[in-house]
Coordinates of C-alpha atoms and ligand atoms in Angstrom, one line a residue:
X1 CA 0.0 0.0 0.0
X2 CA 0.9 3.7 -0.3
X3 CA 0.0 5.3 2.5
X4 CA 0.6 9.0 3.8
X5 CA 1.4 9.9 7.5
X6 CA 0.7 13.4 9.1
X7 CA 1.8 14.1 12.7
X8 CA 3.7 16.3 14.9
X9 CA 7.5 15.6 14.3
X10 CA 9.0 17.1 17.3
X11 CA 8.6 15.2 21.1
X12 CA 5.7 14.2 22.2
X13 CA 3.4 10.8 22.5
X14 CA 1.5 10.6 19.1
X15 CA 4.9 11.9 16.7
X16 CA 6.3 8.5 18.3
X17 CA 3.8 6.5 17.9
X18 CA 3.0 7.8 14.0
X19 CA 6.4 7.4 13.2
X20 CA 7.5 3.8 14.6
X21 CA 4.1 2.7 13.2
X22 CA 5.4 3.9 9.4
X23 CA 8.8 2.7 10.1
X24 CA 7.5 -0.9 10.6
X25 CA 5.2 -0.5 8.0
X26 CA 7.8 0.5 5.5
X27 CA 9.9 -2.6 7.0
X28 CA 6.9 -4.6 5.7
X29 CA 7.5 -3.3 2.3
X30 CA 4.6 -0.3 2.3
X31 CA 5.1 2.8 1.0
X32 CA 5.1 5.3 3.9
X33 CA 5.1 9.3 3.1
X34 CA 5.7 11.5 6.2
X35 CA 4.1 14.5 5.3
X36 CA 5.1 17.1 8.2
X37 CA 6.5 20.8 8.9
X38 CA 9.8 19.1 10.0
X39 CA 11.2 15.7 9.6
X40 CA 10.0 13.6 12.8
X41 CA 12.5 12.9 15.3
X42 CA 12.5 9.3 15.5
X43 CA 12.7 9.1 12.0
X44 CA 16.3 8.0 12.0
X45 CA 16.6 5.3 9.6
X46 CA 17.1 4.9 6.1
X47 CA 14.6 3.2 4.1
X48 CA 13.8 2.5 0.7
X49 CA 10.0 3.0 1.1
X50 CA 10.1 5.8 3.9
X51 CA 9.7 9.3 1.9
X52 CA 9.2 12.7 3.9
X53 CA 7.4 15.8 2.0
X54 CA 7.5 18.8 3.9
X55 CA 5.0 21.4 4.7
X56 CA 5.9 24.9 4.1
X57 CA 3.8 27.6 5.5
X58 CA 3.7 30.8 3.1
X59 CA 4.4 33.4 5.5
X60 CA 3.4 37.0 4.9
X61 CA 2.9 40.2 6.8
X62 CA -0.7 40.7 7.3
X63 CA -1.2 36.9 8.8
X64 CA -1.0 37.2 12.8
X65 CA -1.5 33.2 12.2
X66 CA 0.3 31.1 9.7
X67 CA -2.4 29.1 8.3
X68 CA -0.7 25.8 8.5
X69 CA -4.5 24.1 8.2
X70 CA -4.5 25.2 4.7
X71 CA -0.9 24.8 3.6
X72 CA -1.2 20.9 5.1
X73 CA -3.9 20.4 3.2
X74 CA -2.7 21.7 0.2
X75 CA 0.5 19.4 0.9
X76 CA -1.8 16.3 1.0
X77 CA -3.4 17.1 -2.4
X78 CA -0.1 17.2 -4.3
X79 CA 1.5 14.0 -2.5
X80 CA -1.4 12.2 -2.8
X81 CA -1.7 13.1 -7.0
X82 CA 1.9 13.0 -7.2
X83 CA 2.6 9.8 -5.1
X84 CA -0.8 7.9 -6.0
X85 CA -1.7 7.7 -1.9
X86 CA -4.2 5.0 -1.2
X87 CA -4.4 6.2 2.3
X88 CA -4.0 8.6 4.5
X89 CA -3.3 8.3 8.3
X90 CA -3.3 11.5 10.5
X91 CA -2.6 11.4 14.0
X92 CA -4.2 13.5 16.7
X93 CA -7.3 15.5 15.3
X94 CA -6.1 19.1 15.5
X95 CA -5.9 20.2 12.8
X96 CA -4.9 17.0 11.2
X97 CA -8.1 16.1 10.4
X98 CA -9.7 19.0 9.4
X99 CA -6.8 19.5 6.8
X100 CA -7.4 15.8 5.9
X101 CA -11.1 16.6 5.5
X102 CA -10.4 19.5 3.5
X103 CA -7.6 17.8 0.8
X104 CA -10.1 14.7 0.5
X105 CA -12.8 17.1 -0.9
X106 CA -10.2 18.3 -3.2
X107 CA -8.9 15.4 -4.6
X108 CA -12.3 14.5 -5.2
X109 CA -13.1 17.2 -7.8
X110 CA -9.9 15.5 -9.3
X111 CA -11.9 12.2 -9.3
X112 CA -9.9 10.6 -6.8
X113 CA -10.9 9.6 -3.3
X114 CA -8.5 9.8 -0.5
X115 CA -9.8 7.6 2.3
X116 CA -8.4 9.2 5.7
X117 CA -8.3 7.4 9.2
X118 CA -7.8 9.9 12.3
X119 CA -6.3 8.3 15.4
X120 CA -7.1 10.2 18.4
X121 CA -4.3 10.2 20.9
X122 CA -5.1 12.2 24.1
X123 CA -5.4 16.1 24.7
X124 CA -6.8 16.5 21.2
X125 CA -10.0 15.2 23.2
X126 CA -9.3 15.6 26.6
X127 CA -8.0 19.1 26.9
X128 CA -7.6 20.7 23.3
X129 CA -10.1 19.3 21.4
X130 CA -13.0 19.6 23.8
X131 CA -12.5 23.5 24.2
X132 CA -15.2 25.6 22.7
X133 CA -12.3 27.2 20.2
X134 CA -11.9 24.4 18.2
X135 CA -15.0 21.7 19.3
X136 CA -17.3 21.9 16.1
X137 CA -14.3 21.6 13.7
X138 CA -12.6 18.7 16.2
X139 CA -16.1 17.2 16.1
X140 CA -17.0 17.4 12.6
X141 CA -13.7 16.1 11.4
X142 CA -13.9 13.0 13.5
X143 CA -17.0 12.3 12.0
X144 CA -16.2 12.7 8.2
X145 CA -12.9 10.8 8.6
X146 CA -13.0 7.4 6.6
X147 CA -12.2 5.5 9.9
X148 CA -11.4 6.0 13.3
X149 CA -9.0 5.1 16.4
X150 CA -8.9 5.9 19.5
X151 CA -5.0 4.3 21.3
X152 CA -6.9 2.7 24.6
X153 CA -10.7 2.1 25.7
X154 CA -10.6 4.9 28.1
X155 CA -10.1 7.3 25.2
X156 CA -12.9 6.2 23.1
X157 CA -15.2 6.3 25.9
X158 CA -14.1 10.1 26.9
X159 CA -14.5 10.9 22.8
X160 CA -17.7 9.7 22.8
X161 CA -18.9 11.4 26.3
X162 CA -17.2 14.6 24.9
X163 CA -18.4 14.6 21.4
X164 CA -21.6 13.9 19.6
X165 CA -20.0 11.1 16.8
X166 CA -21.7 9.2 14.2
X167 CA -19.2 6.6 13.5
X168 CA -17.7 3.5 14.8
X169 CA -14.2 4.2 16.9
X170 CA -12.0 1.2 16.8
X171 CA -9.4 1.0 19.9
X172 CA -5.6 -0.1 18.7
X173 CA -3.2 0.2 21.4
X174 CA -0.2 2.1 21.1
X175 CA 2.6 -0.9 21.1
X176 CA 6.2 -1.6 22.1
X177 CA 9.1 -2.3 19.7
X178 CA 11.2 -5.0 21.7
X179 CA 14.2 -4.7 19.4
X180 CA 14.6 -1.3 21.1
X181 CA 13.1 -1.8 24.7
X182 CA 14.3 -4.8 26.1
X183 CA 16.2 -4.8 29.8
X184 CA 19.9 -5.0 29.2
X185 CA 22.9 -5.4 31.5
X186 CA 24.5 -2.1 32.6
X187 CA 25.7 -2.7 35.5
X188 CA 28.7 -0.7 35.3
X189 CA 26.5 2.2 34.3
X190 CA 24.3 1.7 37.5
X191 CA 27.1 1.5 40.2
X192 CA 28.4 4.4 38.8
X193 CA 25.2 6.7 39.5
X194 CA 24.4 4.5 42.6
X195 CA 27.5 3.5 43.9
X196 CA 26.1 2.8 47.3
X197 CA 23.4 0.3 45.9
X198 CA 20.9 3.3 45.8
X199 CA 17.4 2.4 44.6
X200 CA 16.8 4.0 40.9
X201 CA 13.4 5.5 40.3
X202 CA 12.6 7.5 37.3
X203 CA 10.3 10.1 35.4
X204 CA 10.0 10.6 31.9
X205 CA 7.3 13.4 29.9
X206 CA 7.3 16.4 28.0
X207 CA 6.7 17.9 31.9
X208 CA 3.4 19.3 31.3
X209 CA 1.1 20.6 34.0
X210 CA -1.0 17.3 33.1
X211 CA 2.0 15.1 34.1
X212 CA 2.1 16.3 37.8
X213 CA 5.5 16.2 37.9
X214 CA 5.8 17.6 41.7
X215 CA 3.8 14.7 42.7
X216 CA 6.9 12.5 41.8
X217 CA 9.2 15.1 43.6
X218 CA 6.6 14.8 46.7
X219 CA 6.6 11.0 46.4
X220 CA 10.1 10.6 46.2
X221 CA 11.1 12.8 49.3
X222 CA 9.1 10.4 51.5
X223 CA 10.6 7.7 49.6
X224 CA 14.2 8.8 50.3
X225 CA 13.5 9.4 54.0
X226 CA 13.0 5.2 54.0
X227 CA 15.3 4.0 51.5
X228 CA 18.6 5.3 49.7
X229 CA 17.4 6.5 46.3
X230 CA 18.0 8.3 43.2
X231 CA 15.5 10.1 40.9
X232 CA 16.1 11.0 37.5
X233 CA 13.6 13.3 35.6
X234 CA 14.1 12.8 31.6
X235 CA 12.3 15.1 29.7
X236 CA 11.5 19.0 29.3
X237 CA 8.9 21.1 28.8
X238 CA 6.6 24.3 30.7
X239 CA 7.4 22.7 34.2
X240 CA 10.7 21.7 34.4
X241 CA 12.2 25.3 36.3
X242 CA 9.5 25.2 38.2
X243 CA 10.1 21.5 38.8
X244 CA 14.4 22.0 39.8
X245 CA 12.6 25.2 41.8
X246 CA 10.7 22.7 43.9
X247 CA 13.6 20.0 44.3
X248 CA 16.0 23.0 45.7
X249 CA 12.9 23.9 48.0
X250 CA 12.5 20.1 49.2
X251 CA 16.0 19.9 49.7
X252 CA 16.4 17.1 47.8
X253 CA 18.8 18.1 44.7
X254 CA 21.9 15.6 45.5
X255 CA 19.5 12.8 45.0
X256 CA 17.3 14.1 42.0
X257 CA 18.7 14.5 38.4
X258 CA 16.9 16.6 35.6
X259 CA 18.3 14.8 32.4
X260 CA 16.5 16.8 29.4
X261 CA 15.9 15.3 26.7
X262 CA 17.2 12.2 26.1
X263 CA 17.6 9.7 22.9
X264 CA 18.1 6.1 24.4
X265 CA 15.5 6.6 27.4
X266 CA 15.9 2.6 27.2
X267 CA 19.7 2.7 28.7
X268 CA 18.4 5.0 31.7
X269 CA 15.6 1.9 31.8
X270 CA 17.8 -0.7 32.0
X271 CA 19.2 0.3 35.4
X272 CA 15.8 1.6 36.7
X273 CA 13.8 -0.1 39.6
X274 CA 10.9 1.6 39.4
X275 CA 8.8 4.2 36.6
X276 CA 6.5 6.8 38.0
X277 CA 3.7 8.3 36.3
X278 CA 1.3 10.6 38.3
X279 CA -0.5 11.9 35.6
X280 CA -3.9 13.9 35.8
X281 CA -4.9 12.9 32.6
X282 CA -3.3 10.3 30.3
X283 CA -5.0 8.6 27.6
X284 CA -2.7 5.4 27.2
X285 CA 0.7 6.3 28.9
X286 CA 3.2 5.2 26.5
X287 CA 6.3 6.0 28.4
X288 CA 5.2 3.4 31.0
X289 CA 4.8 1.1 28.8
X290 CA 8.4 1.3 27.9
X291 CA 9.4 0.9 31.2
X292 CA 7.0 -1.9 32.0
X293 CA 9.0 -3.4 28.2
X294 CA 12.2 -2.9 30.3
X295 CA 10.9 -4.8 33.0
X296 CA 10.2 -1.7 35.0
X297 CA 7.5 -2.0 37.5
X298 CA 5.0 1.7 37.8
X299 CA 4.1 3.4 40.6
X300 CA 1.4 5.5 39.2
X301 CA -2.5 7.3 39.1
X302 CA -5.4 6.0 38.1
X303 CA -6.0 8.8 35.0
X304 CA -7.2 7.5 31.6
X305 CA -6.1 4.7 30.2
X306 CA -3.5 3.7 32.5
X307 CA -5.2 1.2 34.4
X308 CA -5.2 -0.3 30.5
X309 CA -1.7 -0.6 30.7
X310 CA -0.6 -0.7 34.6
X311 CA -2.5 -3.5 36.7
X312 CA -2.6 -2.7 39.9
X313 CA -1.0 -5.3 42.8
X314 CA 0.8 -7.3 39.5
X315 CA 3.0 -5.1 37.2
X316 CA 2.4 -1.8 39.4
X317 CA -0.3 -0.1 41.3
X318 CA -2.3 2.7 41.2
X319 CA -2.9 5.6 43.6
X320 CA -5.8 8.5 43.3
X321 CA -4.2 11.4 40.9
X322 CA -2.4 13.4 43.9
X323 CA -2.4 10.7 46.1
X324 CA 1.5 11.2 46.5
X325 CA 1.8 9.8 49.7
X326 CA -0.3 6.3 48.6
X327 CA 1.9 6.7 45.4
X328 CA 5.2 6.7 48.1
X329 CA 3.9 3.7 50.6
X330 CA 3.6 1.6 47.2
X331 CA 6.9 2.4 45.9
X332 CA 8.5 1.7 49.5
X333 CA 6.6 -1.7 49.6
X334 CA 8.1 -2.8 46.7
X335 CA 11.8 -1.7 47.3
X336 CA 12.1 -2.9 50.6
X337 CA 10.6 -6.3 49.3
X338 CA 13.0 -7.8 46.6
X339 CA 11.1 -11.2 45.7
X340 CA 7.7 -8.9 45.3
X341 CA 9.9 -6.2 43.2
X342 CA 11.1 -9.4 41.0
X343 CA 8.1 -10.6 40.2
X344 CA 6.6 -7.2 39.2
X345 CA 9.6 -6.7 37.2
X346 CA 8.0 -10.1 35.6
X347 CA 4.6 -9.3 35.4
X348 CA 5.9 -5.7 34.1
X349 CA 7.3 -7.3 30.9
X350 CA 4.6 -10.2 30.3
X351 CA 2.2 -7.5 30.5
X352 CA 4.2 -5.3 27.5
X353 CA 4.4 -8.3 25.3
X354 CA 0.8 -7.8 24.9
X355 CA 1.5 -4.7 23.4
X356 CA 4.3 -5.5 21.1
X357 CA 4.3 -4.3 17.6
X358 CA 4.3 -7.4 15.9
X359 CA 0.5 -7.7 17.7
X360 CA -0.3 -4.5 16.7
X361 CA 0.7 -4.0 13.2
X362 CA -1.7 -6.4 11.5
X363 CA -4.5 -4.7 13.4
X364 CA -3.4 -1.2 11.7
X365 CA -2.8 -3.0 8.5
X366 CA -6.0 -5.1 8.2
X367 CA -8.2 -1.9 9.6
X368 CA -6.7 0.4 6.4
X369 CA -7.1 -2.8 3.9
X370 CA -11.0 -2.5 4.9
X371 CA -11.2 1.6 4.8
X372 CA -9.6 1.4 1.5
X373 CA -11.8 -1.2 0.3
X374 CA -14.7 1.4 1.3
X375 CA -13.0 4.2 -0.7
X376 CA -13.0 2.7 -3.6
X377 CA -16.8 3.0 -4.0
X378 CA -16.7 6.5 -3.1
X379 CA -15.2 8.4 -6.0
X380 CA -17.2 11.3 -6.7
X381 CA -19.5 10.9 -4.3
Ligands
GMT401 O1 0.6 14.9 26.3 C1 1.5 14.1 25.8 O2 2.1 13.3 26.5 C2 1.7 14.1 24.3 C3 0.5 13.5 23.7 C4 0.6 13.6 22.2 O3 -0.4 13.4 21.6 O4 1.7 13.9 21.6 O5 0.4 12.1 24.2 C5 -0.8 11.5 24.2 O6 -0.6 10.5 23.2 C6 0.3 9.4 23.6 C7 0.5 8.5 22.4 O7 -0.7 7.9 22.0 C8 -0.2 8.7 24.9 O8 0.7 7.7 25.3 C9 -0.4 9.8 26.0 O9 -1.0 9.1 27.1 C10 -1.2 10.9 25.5 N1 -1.2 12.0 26.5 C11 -2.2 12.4 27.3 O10 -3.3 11.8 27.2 C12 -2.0 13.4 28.3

């Protein structure tokens, strides 16, 4: 199949996902075009069936906005007649879909129909997408797509509690590449951060208000006062001074380390003993799900679609959002308890298989096989 891809490129939950999904589909021999403003991060391979078109906003003085709707759509329309698309795939509704929407109309007039599946990922429903600003165009979007995903159960349910839609949502999990996240040995790595056998917890997002990010801080201060412990935050984003603000405050900055941004997350996995996630909202939780892959065990809410991922009392357990101090008893329970901690780290892992690409692929591969199908009747219509 040829099939386009629109996402963000830079950090962030549904850019991964979109583009490890069209890397493994181009490994299958699909033609995969990333059309974006920028080429996507994690698109660090070469391929022969991975292509990348980007989008060029037209800027001019009398725009206080550059309207990148209309110059994506207008991208779609000439990849899709240049590179004979049979599919489109955006991911997370604004304004993906609307621009989607916009270039299938066009392509019509052309007499071609450009069947386009919108996979809803999170805050385009939760927190963006539900806002009056943008609702009726979220909503309408969503409905006029060809076909529909939502990455977890939770999601679909909160898209249809927050939207009035007319069309069947599938749920396809986000998934786990194990060729990448896998535990390895790095021992040498971990005596060298915790040379006195200090317990390794660890914090990964874009540190967003949603994440909560000082419930980890608060969690791990009570944590510390029990057990010798290290905390690494990996990430950036809107929080993060107020974040090292709050560790200097807490007086806890020998044991905490803010790592940015970071490429092999999986390396600071390997040595990890536990992954916390305190999120207020969190529609599937991805970067748990790596740890869980590294045979991480996760101390974290009960937002979203977490509970989807995380089972409580087996790989992880689950506190009320803000519940830091619930959050803290669990995470001392299972340090101080190495054969419970093993067999989380177990559980953790068994648990991720079920989410490994090679069970989610065909699911993605099969669902565009039938919207295409569909298409084909639709030409002009
Ligand atoms: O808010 C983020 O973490 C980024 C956001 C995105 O769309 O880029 O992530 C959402 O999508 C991820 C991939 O499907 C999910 O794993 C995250 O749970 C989800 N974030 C939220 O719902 C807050």
């Amino acid at each position: 199949m040829r099939i386009g891809i629109v996402c963000y490129p830079t950090y962030g939950g549904s850019g991964v996902v979109a583009t490890e999904l069209g890397k493994a589909l181009a490994q299958k021999g699909h033609d995969v075009h990333f059309i974006t403003y920028q080429a996507p991060v994690r698109l660090d391979v070469f391929n022969e069936h991975i292509f990348y078109h980007e989008v060029s906003a037209f800027t001019y003085p009398l725009f206080q906005y550059q309207p990148y709707e209309s110059a994506l759509a207008s991208k779609i329309v000439d990849v899709a007649l240049h590179e004979h698309l049979d599919i489109l795939h955006v991911h997370y509704a604004i304004p993906h879909a609307s621009s989607a929407y916009l270039a299938r109309q066009i392509l019509n007039e052309h007499g071609y129909y450009l069947p386009f599946i919108t996979t809803l990922h999170g805050t385009d429903i939760t927190l963006v997408g539900k806002d009056p600003g943008y609702k009726p165009v979220v909503e309408y979007s969503i409905n006029h797509s060809d076909g529909i995903t939502c990455v977890s159960a939770n999601l679909k349910e909160e898209t249809t509690r927050h939207f009035h839609i007319t069309r069947p949502i599938v749920v396809i999990p986000n998934f786990i590449d194990f060729s990448r996240f896998r535990k390895t040995n790095k021992e040498h790595f971990r005596k060298a951060i915790a040379p006195n056998d200090e317990k390794i917890l660890i914090h990964v997002s874009n540190f967003r208000k949603v994440k909560r990010v000082e419930d980890v801080l608060y969690m791990f201060e009570i944590v510390m006062k029990k057990i010798p412990a290290k905390l690494f935050l990996v990430g950036d984003g809107p929080e993060r001074m107020n974040m090292e603000q709050l560790s200097r405050n807490l007086g806890i900055t020998e044991q905490v380390r803010f790592l940015g941004k970071q490429e092999s997350v999986e390396e600071l996995l390997a040595i990890a003993d536990l992954f916390v996630l305190p999120s207020e909202s969190e529609s599937f939780g991805l970067a748990a799900l790596e740890a869980m892959a590294c045979e991480v065990p996760v101390i974290s809410s009960d937002a979203g679609g977490i509970p989807e991922i995380n089972l409580h009392g087996k790989t992880g357990f689950l506190s009320k959002v803000g519940d830091y101090e619930d959050m803290a008893a669990n995470a001392i329970y299972l340090l101080q308890n190495e054969t419970v901690l093993r067999e989380f780290r177990k559980n953790a892992y068994e648990q991720a298989k079920q989410f490994s690409i090679d069970k989610i692929l065909p699911l993605y591969e099969n669902y565009y096989q039938q919207i295409v199908a569909v298409g084909k009747q639709k030409v002009n219509v």
